[in-house]
XYZ file of C-alpha atoms in Angstrom:
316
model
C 115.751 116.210 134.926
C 115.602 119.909 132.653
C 118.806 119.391 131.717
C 118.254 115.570 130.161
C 114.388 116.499 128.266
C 116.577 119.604 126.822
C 119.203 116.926 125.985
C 116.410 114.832 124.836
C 114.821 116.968 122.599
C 117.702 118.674 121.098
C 118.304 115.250 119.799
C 115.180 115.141 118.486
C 114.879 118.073 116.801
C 118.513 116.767 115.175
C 117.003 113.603 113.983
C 114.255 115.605 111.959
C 116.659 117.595 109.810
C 118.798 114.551 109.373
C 115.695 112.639 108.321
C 114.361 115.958 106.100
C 118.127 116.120 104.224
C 117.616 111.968 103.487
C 114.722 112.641 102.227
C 115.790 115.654 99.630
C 118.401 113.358 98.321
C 116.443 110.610 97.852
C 114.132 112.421 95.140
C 117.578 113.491 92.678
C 118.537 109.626 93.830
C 115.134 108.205 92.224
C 115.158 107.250 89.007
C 113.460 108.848 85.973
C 112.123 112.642 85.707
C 109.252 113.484 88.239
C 107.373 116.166 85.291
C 107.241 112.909 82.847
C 106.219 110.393 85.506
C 103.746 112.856 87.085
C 102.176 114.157 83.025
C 102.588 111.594 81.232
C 104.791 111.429 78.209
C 102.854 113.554 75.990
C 103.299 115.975 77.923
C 104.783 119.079 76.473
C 107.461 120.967 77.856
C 106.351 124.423 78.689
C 103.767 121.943 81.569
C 106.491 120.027 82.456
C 109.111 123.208 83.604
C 105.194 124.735 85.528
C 105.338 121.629 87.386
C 108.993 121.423 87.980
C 108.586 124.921 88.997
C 106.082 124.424 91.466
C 107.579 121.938 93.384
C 110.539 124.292 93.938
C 112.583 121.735 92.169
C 114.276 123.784 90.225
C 116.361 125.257 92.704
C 119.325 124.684 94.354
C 118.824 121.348 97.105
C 120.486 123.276 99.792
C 117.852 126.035 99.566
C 115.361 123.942 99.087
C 115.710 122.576 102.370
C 115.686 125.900 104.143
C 112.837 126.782 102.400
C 111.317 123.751 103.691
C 112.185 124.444 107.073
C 111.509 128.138 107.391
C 108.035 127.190 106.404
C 107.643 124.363 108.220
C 108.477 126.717 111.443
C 105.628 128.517 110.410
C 103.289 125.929 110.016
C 103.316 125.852 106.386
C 103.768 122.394 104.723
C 103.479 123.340 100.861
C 100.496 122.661 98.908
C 99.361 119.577 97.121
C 100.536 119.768 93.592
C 97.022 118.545 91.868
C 94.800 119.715 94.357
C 96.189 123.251 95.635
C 95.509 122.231 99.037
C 97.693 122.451 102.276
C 99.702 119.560 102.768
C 98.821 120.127 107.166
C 95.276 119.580 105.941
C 95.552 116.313 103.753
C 97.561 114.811 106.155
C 95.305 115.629 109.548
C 92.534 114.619 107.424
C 94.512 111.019 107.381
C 96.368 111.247 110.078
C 93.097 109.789 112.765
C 92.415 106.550 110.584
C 96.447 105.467 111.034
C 96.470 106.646 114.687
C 93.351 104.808 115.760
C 94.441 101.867 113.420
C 98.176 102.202 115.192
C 97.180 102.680 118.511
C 94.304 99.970 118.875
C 97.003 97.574 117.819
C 99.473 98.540 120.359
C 96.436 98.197 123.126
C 95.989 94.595 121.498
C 99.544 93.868 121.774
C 99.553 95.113 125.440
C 96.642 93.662 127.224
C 97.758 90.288 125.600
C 101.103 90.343 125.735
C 101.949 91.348 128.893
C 99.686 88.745 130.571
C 101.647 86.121 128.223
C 104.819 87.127 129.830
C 103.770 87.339 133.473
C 101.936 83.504 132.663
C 105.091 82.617 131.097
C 107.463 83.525 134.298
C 104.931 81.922 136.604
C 104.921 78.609 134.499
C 108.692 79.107 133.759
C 110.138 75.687 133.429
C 106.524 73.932 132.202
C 104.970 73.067 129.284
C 102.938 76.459 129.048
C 106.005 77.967 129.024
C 107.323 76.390 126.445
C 104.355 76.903 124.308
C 104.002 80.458 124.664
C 107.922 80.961 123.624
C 107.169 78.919 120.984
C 104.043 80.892 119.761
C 105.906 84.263 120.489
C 108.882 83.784 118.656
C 106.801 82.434 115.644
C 103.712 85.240 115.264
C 107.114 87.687 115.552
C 108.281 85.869 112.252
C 105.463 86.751 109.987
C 105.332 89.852 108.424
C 102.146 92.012 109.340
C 100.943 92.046 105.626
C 101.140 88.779 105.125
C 98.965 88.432 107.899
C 96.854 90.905 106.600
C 96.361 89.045 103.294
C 95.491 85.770 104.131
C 93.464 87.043 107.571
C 91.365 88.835 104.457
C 91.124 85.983 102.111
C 89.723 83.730 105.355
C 87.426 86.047 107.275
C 85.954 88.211 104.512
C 86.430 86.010 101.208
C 85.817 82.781 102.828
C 83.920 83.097 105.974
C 82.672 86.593 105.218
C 82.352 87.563 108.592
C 84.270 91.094 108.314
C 84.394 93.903 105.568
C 87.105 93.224 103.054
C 87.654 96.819 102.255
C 87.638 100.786 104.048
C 87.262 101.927 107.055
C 83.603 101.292 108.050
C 80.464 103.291 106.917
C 81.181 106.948 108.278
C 79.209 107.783 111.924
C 78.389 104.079 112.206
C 80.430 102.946 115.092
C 79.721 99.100 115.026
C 80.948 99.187 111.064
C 83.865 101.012 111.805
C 84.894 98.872 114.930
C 84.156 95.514 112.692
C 86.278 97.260 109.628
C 89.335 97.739 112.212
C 89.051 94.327 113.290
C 91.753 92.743 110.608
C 93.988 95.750 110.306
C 94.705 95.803 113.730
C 94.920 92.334 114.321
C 97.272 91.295 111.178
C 99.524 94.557 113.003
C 99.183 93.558 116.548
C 100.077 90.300 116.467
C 103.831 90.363 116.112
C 104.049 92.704 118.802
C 102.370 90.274 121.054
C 105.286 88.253 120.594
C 108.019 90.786 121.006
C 106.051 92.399 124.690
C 105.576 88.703 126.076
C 109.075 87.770 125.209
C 110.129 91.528 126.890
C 108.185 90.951 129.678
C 109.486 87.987 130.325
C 113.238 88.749 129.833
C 112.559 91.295 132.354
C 110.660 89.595 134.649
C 113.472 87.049 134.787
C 115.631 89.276 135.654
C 113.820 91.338 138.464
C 112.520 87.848 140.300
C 115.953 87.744 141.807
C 116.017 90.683 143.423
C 116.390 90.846 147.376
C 112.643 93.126 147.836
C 111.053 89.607 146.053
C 112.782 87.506 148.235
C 111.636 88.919 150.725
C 108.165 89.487 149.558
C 108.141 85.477 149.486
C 109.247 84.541 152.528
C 105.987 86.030 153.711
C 103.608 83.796 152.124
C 102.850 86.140 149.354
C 100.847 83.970 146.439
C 102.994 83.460 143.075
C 100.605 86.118 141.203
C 100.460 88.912 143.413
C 104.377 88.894 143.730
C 104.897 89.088 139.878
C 102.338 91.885 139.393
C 102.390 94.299 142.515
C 105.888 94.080 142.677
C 108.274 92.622 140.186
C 106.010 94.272 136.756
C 106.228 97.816 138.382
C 110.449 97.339 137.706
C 110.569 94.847 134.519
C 107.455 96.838 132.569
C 110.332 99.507 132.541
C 112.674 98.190 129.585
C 108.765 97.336 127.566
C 108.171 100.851 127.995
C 111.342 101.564 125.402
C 109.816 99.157 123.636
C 106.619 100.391 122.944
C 107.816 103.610 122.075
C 110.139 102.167 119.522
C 106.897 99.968 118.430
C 104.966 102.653 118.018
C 106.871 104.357 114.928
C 107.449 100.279 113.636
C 103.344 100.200 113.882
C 102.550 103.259 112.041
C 105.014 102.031 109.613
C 103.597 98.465 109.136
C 99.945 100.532 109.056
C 101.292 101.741 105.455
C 101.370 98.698 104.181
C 97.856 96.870 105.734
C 96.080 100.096 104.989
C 97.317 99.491 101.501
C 95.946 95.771 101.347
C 92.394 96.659 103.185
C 91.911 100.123 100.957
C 92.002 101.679 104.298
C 92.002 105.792 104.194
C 95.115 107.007 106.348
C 98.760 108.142 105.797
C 99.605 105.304 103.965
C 97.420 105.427 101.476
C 97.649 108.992 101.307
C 102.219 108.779 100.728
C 101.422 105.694 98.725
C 99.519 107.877 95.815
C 101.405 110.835 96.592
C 105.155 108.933 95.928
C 102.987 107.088 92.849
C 102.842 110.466 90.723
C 105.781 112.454 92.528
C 104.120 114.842 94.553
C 106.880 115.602 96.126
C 105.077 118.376 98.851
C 102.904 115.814 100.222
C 105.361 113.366 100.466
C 108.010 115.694 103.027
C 105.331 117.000 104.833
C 104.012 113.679 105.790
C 107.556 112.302 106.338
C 108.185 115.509 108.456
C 104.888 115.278 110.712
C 105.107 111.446 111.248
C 108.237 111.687 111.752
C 108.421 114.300 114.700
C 105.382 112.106 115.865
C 107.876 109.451 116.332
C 110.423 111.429 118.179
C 108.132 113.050 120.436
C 106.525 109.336 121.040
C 110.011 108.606 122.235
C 111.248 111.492 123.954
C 108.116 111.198 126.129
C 108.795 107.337 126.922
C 112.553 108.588 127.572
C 111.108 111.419 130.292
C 108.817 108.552 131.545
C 111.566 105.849 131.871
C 114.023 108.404 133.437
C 111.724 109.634 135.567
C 110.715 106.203 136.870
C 114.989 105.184 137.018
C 116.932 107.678 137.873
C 120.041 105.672 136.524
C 119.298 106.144 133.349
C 119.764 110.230 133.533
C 123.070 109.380 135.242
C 123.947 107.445 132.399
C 122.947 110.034 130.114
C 124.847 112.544 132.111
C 127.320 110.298 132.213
């Protein structure tokens, strides 16, 4: 089990300098200079080479990323170009709003879903069935800001029974809860389609297995066979899932925090790529992105350490 978390994490720790090198390429790859964007184009020359300057830009790309590293090892993320302050404090001061925006979805997603797709395997065949497929493939189909618009335009434009905009009035935990109403909903939705059609696949899959068999031939009811014994093996594959949903929901949180005004990562990357501040845009790429990782290597552990085939696959 050592042996596959240090293969595990070695991995990981790969995927964040591959993502950090991406990253440094794609600012010489985007169009247009970053001192004109960010100024203005009245802006003299002398403040353009300061800014250039102070985003380490004009050095070499190679050191530039082990400068970024070597301070990154230290905790040190740069500094906000306008404001002069840490990029590890802008982006824990954001960081909350997406996470509790993220992972209320992914609870959503969960305690509907998975019900869905144990109702779906004990109705397999029926019309209920059929229905939920139906419904799961389609809510998978819509893009999570599309829900987000028109969810907005119905229950705060039309109906006006939610906030349209922010993230609730600040120590007021009924506004807050009714502000994260929408957000989470417009993200959690597809994902209640993908974990009921997991769960399902799964399920399928483990009902033929000799212990359920056996577990019906003594009069067990339908229900209690499908969750005592046959979600304990099939929530297994949803648990990759998840993981993998969880970096796919902070990502679709970008783009809902953008249409509710929401304060969070998104909105804080959003301004920062908008004028080029280049030392708020790595940093956050770097953290979320080794929050992602370590998301997964932990479902890996978890999965392995519930199946022991998959380290022998691994290992294989």
């Amino acid at each position: 089990m050592l042996a596959y978390a240090v293969k595990r994490i070695g991995l990981g720790l790969l995927i964040l300098v591959l993502v950090m090198i991406a990253m440094y390429a794609a600012v010489f790859l985007v169009p247009g200079d970053p001192a004109t964007v960010a100024l203005g184009p009245r802006a003299t020359p002398e403040l353009k080479r300061l800014l250039i300057e102070r985003m380490g830009l004009d050095q070499p790309v190679w050191w530039q990323i082990v400068e970024f590293f070597r301070n990154a090892l230290t905790g040190n993320l740069g500094y906000d170009v306008w404001s002069n302050r840490p990029v590890s404090t802008l982006v824990l001061e954001a960081l909350p709003n997406t996470l509790i925006l993220g992972l209320t979805a992914l609870t959503v997603a969960l305690v509907i879903g998975v019900p869905l797709g144990c109702l779906s395997v004990m109705r397999r065949g029926t019309l209920a069935d059929a229905v939920i497929g139906v419904l799961s493939v389609g809510v998978i189909a819509v893009p999570s800001f599309v829900v987000a618009i028109y969810s907005l335009l119905l229950f705060a434009v039309t109906l006006r029974w939610l906030p349209a905009i922010g993230a609730g009035e600040a120590g007021d935990i009924v506004s807050q809860a009714k502000a994260l109403i929408m957000p989470a909903a417009a993200i959690a939705l597809g994902w209640i389609g993908y974990v009921a059609r997991m769960v399902r696949a799964s399920m399928m899959e483990v009902m033929g297995e000799p212990h359920i068999r056996t577990a019906r031939s003594f009069g067990l009811p339908e229900w209690k066979i499908v969750s005592k014994y046959a979600l304990r093996i099939a929530i297994i594959p949803t648990i990759s899932l998840v993981a993998v949903g969880l970096g796919s929901i902070l990502s679709s949180a970008v783009f809902v925090e953008a249409v509710f005004a929401r304060p969070g990562i998104g909105k804080l990357i959003t301004d920062a790529v908008n004028t080029r501040n280049y030392p708020v845009v790595m940093g956050t790429v770097l953290i979320m992105t080794a929050i992602y990782v370590s998301i997964t290597i932990a479902a890996d552990l978890l999965i392995a350490r519930l199946d022991p085939r998959v380290r022998d696959v691994f290992r294989g």
